[in-house]
PDB file of C-alpha atoms in Angstrom:
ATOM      1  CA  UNK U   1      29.498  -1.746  12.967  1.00 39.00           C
ATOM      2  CA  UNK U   2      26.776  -1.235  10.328  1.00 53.00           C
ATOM      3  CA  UNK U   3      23.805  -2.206  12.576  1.00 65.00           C
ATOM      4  CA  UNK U   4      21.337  -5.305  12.127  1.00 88.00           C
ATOM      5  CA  UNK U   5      21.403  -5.350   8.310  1.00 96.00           C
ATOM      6  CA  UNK U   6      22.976  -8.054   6.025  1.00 96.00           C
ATOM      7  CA  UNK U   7      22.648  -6.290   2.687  1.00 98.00           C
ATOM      8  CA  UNK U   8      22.575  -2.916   2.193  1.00 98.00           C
ATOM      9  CA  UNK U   9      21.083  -2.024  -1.567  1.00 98.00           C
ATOM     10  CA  UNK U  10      22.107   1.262  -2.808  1.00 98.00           C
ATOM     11  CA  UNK U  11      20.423   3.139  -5.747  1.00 98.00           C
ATOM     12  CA  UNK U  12      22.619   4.594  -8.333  1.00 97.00           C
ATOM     13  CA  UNK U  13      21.674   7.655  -9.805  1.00 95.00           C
ATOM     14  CA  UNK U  14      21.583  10.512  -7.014  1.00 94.00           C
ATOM     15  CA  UNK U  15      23.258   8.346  -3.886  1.00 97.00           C
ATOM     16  CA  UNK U  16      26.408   6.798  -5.396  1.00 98.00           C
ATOM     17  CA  UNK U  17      26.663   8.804  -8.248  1.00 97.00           C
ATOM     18  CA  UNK U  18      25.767  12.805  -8.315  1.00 95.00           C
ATOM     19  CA  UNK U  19      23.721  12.560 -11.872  1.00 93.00           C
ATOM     20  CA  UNK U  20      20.782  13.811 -10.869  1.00 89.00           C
ATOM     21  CA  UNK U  21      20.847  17.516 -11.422  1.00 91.00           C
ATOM     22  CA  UNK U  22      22.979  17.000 -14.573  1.00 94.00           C
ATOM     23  CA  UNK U  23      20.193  14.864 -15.859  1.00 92.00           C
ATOM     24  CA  UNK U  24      17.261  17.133 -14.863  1.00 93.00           C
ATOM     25  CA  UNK U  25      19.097  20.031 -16.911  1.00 94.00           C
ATOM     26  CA  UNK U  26      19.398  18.223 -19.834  1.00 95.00           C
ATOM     27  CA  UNK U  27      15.778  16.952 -19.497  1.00 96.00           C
ATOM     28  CA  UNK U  28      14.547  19.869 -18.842  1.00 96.00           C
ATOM     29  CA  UNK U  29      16.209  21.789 -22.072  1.00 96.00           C
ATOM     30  CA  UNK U  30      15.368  19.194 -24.173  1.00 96.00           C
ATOM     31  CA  UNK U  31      11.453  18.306 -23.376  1.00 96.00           C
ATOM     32  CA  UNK U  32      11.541  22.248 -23.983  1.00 96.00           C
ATOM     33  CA  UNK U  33      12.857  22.269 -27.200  1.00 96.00           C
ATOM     34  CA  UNK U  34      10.799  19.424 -28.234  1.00 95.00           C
ATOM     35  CA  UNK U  35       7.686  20.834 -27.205  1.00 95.00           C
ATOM     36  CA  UNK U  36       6.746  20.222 -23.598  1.00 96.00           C
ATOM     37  CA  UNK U  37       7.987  22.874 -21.251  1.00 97.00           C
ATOM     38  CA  UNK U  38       8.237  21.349 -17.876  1.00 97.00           C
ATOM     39  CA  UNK U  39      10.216  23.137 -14.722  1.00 95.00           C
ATOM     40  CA  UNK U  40      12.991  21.103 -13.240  1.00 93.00           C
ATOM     41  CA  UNK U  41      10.633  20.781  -9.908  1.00 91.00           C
ATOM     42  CA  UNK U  42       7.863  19.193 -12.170  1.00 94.00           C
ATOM     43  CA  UNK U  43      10.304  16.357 -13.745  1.00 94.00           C
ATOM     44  CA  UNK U  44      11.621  15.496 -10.677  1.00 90.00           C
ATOM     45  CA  UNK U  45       8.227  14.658  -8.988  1.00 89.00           C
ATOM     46  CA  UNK U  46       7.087  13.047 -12.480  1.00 92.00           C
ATOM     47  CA  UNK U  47      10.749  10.990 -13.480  1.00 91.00           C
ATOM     48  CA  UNK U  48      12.990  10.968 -11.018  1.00 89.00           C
ATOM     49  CA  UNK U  49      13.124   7.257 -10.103  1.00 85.00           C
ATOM     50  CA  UNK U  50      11.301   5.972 -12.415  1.00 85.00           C
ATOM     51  CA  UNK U  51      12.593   3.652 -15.767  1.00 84.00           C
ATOM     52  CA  UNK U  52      13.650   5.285 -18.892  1.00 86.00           C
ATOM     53  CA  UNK U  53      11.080   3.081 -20.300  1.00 87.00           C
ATOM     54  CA  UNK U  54       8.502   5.146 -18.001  1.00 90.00           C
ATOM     55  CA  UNK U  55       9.784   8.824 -19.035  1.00 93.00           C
ATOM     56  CA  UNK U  56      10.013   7.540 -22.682  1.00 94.00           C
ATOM     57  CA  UNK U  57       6.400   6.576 -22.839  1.00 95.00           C
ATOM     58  CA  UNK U  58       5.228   9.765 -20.975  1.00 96.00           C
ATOM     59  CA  UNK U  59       6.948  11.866 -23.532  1.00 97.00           C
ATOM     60  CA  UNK U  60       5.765   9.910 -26.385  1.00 96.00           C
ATOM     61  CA  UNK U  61       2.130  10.168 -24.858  1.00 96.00           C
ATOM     62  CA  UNK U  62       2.307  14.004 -24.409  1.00 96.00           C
ATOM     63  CA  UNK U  63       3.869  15.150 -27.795  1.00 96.00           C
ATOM     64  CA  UNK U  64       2.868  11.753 -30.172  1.00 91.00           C
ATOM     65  CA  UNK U  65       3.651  12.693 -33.905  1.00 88.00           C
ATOM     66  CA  UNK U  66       5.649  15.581 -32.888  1.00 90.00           C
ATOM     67  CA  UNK U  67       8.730  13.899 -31.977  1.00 94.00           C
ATOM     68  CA  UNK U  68      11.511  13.586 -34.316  1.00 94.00           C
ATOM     69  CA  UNK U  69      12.759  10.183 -35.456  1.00 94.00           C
ATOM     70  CA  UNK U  70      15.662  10.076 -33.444  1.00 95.00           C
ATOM     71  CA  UNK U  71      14.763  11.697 -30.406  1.00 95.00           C
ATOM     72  CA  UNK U  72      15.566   8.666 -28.601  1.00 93.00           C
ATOM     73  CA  UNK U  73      19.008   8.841 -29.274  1.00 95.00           C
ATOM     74  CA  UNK U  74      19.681  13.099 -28.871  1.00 94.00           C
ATOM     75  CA  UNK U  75      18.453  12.607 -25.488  1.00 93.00           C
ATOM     76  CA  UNK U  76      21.200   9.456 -24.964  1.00 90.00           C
ATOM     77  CA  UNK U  77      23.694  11.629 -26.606  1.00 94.00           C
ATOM     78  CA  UNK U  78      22.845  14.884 -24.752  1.00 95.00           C
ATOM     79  CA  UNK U  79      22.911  12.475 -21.399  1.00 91.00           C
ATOM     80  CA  UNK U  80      26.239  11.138 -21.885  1.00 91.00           C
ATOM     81  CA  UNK U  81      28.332  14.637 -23.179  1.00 94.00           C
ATOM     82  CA  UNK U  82      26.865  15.999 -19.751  1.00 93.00           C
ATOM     83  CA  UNK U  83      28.083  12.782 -18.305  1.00 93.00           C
ATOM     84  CA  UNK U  84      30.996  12.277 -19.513  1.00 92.00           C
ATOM     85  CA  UNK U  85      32.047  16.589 -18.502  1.00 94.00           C
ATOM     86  CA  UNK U  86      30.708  16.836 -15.019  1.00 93.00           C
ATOM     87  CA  UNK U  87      29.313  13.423 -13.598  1.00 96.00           C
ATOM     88  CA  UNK U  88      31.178  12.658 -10.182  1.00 97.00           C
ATOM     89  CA  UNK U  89      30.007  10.477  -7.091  1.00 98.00           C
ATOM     90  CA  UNK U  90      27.785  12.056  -4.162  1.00 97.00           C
ATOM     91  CA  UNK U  91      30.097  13.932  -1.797  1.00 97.00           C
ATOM     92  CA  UNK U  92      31.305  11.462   0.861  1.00 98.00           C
ATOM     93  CA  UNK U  93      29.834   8.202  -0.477  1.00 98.00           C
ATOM     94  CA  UNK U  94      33.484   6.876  -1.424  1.00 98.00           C
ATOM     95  CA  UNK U  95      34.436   7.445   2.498  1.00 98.00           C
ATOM     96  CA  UNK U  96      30.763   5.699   3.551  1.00 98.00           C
ATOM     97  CA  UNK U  97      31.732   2.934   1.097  1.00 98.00           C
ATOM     98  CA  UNK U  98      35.454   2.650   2.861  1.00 97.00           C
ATOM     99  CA  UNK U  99      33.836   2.402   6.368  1.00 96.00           C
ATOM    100  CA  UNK U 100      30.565  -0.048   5.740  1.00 96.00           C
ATOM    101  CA  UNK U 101      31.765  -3.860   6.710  1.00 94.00           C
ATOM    102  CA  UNK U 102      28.311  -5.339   5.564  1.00 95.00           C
ATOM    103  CA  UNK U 103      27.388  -6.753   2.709  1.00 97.00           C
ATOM    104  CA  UNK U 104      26.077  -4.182  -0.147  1.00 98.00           C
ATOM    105  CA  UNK U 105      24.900  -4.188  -3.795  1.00 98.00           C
ATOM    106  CA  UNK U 106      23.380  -1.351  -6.319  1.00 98.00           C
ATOM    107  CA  UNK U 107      19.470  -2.085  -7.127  1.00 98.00           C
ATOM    108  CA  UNK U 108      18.599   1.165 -10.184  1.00 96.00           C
ATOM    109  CA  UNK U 109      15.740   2.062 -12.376  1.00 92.00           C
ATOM    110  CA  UNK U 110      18.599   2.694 -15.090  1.00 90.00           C
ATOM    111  CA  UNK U 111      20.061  -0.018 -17.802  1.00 91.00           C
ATOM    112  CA  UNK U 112      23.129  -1.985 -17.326  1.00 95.00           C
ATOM    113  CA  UNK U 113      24.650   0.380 -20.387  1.00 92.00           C
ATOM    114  CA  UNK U 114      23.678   3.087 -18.304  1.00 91.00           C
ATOM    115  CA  UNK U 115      25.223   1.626 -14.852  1.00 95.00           C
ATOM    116  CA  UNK U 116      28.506   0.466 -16.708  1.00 96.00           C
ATOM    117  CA  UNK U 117      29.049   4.436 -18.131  1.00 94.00           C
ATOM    118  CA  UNK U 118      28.078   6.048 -14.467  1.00 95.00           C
ATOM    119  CA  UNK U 119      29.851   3.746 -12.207  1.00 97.00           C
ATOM    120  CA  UNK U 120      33.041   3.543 -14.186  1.00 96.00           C
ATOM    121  CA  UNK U 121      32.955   6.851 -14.911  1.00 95.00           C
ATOM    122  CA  UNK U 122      33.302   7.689 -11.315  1.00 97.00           C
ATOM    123  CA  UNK U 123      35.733   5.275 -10.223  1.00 97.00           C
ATOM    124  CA  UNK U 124      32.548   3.454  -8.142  1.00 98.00           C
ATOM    125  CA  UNK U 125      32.083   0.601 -10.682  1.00 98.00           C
ATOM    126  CA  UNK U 126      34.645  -2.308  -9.552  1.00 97.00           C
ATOM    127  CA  UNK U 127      33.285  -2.096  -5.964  1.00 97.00           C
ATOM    128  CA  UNK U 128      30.077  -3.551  -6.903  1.00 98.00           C
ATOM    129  CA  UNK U 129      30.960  -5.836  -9.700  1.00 97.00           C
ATOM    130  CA  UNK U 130      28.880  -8.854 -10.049  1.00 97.00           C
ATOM    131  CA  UNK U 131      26.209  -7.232  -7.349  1.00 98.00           C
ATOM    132  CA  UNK U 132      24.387  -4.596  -9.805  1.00 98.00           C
ATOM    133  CA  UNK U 133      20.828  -5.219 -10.869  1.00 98.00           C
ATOM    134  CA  UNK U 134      18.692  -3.133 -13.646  1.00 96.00           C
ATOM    135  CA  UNK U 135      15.294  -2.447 -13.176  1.00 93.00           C
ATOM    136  CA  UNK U 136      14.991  -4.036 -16.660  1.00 92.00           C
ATOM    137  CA  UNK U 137      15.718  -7.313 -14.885  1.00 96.00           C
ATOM    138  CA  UNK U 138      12.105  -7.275 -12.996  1.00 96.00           C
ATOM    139  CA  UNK U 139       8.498  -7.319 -14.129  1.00 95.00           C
ATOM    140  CA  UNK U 140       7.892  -3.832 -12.563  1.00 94.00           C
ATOM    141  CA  UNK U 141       9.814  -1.106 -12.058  1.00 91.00           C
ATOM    142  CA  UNK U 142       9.896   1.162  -8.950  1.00 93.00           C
ATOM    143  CA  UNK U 143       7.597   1.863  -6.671  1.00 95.00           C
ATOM    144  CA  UNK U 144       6.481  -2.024  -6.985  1.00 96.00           C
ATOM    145  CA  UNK U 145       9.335  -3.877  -4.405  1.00 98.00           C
ATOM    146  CA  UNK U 146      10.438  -6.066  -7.341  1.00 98.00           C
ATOM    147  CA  UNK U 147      13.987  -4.939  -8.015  1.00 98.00           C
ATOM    148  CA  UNK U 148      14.969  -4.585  -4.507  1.00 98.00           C
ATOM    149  CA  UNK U 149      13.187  -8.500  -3.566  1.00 98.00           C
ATOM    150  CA  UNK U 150      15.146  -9.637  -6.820  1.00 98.00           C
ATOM    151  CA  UNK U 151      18.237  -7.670  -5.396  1.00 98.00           C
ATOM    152  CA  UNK U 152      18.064  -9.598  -1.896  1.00 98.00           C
ATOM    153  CA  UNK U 153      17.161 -12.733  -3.458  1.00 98.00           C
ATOM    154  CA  UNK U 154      20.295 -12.534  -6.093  1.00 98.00           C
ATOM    155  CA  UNK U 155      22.406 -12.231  -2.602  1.00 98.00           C
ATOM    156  CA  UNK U 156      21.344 -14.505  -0.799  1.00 98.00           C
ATOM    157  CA  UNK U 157      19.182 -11.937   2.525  1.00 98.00           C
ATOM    158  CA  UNK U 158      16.589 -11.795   4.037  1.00 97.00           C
ATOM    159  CA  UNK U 159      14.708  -8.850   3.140  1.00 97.00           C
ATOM    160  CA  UNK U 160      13.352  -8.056   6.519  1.00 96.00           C
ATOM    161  CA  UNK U 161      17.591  -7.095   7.021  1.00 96.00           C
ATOM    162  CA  UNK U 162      17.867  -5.171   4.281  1.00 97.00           C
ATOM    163  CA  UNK U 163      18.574  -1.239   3.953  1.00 98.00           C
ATOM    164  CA  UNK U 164      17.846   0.460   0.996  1.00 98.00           C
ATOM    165  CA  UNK U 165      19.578   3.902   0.416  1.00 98.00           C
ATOM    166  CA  UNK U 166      17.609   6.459  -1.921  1.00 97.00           C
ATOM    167  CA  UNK U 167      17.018   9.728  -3.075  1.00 96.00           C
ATOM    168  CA  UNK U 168      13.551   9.361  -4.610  1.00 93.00           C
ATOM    169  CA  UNK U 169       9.890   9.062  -3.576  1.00 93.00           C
ATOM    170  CA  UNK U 170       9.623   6.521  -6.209  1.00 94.00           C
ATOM    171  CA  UNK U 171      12.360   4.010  -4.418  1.00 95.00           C
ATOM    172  CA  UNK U 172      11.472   4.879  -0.645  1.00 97.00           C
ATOM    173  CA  UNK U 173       7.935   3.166  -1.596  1.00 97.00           C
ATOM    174  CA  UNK U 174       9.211   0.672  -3.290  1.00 97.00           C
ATOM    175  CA  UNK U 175      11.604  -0.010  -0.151  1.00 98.00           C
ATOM    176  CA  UNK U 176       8.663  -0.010   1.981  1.00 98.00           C
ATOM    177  CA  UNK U 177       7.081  -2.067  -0.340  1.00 98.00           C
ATOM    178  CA  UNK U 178       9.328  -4.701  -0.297  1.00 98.00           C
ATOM    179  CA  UNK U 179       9.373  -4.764   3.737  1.00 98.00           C
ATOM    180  CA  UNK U 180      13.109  -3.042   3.998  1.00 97.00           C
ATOM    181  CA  UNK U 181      13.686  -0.391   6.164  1.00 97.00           C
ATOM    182  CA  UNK U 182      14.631   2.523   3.679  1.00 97.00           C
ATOM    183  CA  UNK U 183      17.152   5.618   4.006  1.00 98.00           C
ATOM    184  CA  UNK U 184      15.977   8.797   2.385  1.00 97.00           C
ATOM    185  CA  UNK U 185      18.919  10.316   1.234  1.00 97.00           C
ATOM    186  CA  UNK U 186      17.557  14.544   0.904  1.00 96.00           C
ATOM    187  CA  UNK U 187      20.876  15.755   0.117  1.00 94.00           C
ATOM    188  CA  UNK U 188      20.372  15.987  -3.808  1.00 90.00           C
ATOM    189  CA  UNK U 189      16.874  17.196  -5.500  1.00 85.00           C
ATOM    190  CA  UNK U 190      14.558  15.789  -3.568  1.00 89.00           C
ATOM    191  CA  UNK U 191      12.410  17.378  -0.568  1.00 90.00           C
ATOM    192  CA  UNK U 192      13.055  15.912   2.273  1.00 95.00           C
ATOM    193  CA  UNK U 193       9.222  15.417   2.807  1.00 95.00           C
ATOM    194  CA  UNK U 194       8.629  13.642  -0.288  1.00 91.00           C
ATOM    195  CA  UNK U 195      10.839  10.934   1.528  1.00 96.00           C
ATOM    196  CA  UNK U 196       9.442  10.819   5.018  1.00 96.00           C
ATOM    197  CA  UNK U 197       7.088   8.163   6.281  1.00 95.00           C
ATOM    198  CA  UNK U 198       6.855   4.439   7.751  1.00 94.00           C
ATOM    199  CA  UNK U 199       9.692   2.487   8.185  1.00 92.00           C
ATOM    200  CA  UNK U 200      11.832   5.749   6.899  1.00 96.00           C
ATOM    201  CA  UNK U 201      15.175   7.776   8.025  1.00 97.00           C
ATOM    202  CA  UNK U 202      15.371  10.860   6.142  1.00 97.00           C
ATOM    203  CA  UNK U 203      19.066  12.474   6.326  1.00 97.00           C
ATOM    204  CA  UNK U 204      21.353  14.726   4.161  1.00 97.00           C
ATOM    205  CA  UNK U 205      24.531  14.363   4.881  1.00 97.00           C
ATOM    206  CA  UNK U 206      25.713  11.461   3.026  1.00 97.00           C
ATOM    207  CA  UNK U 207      28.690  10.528   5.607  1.00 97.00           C
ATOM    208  CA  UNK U 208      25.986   9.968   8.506  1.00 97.00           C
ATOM    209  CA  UNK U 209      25.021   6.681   6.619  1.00 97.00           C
ATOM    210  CA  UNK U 210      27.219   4.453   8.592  1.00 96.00           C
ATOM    211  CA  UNK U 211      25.631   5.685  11.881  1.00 95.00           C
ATOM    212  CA  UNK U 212      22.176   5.836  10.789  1.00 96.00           C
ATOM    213  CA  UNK U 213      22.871   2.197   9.909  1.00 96.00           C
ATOM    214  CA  UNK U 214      24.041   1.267  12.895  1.00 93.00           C
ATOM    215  CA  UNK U 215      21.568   2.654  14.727  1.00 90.00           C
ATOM    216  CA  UNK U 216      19.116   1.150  12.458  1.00 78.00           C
ATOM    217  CA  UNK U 217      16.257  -1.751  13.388  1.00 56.00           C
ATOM    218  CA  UNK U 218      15.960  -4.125  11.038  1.00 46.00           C
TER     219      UNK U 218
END
């Protein structure tokens, strides 16, 4: 039983797929290196959920001239060698995705290169086939609703009975914003505080999804 939802949207990066922290490591080292010191805490609350479009144009507003030609592409490269050595899926979302019976579908700030690398990579990619949506698709990227309305609308629901599932301040407004009820997944790098609000569960054990979805009101 997976409550009163017809869809439930999942992001990608920190709820299906454990990327997060590798990501924040490499950003981290690199925005040093470059120029722009910032603590792992500080790019979380600034990035994390946001487009790469978003962080790119941050970075380019903060060091300008000082960024090498091809910085662009060291930061793809350093992404995918960390990647492609330690990425695997949140602990227990394989045994959440074995149990759910409704409807789901993957709604991420990332690109669809970016979704086809993480979601094969962990084995995750074939049981969402056909349902993923970029936030490249939409207008504007999280916290405006738009990729989680064009999400519900690609499927077919309502989104008054959809659940959203994410790990990032950025995506629980959004959720909010597009009149779902959201799940505030706190078990990655995100304070459970910076999730908590209106029309929010926060939780941190991953496997207690199915529950908290069935106990849910859409």
């Amino acid at each position: 039983m997976d409550g009163p939802f017809e869809l439930v949207i999942f992001d990608c990066d920190g709820v299906l797929v454990d990327s997060e922290r590798l990501a924040v490591r490499v950003e981290a080292e690199y925005l040093a290196e470059l120029g722009w010191p910032l603590t792992e805490a500080e790019i979380v609350e600034r990035f994390m959920g946001r487009t790469t479009e978003y962080m790119d144009g941050a970075i380019e507003a903060q060091l300008g001239s000082r960024l090498p030609a091809d910085w662009k592409e060291q930061f793809h490269r350093r992404y995918r060698e960390a990647f492609a050595a330690d990425l695997a899926p949140v602990d227990g979302v394989v045994e959440v995705l074995d149990r759910l019976t409704v409807p789901t579908c993957v709604a991420s700030s990332g690109s669809h290169d970016k979704l086809r690398f993480t979601l094969g990579h962990t084995g995750l990619y074939g049981r969402f086939e056909g349902r993923i949506f970029s936030g490249y698709e939409v207008a504007s990227g999280k916290p405006a609703p738009d990729l989680f309305l064009h999400a519900a609308a690609r499927i077919g629901a309502d989104p008054a009975r959809c659940a959203v599932v994410e790990d990032t301040r950025w995506g629980v407004l959004a959720a909010r914003a597009a009149g779902m009820r959201a799940f505030g997944y706190a078990g990655g790098l995100t304070p459970p505080e910076h999730l908590e609000g209106e029309a929010t569960v926060v939780f941190e054990d991953m496997r207690e999804l199915p529950r908290l979805l069935a106990d849910g009101r859409a």
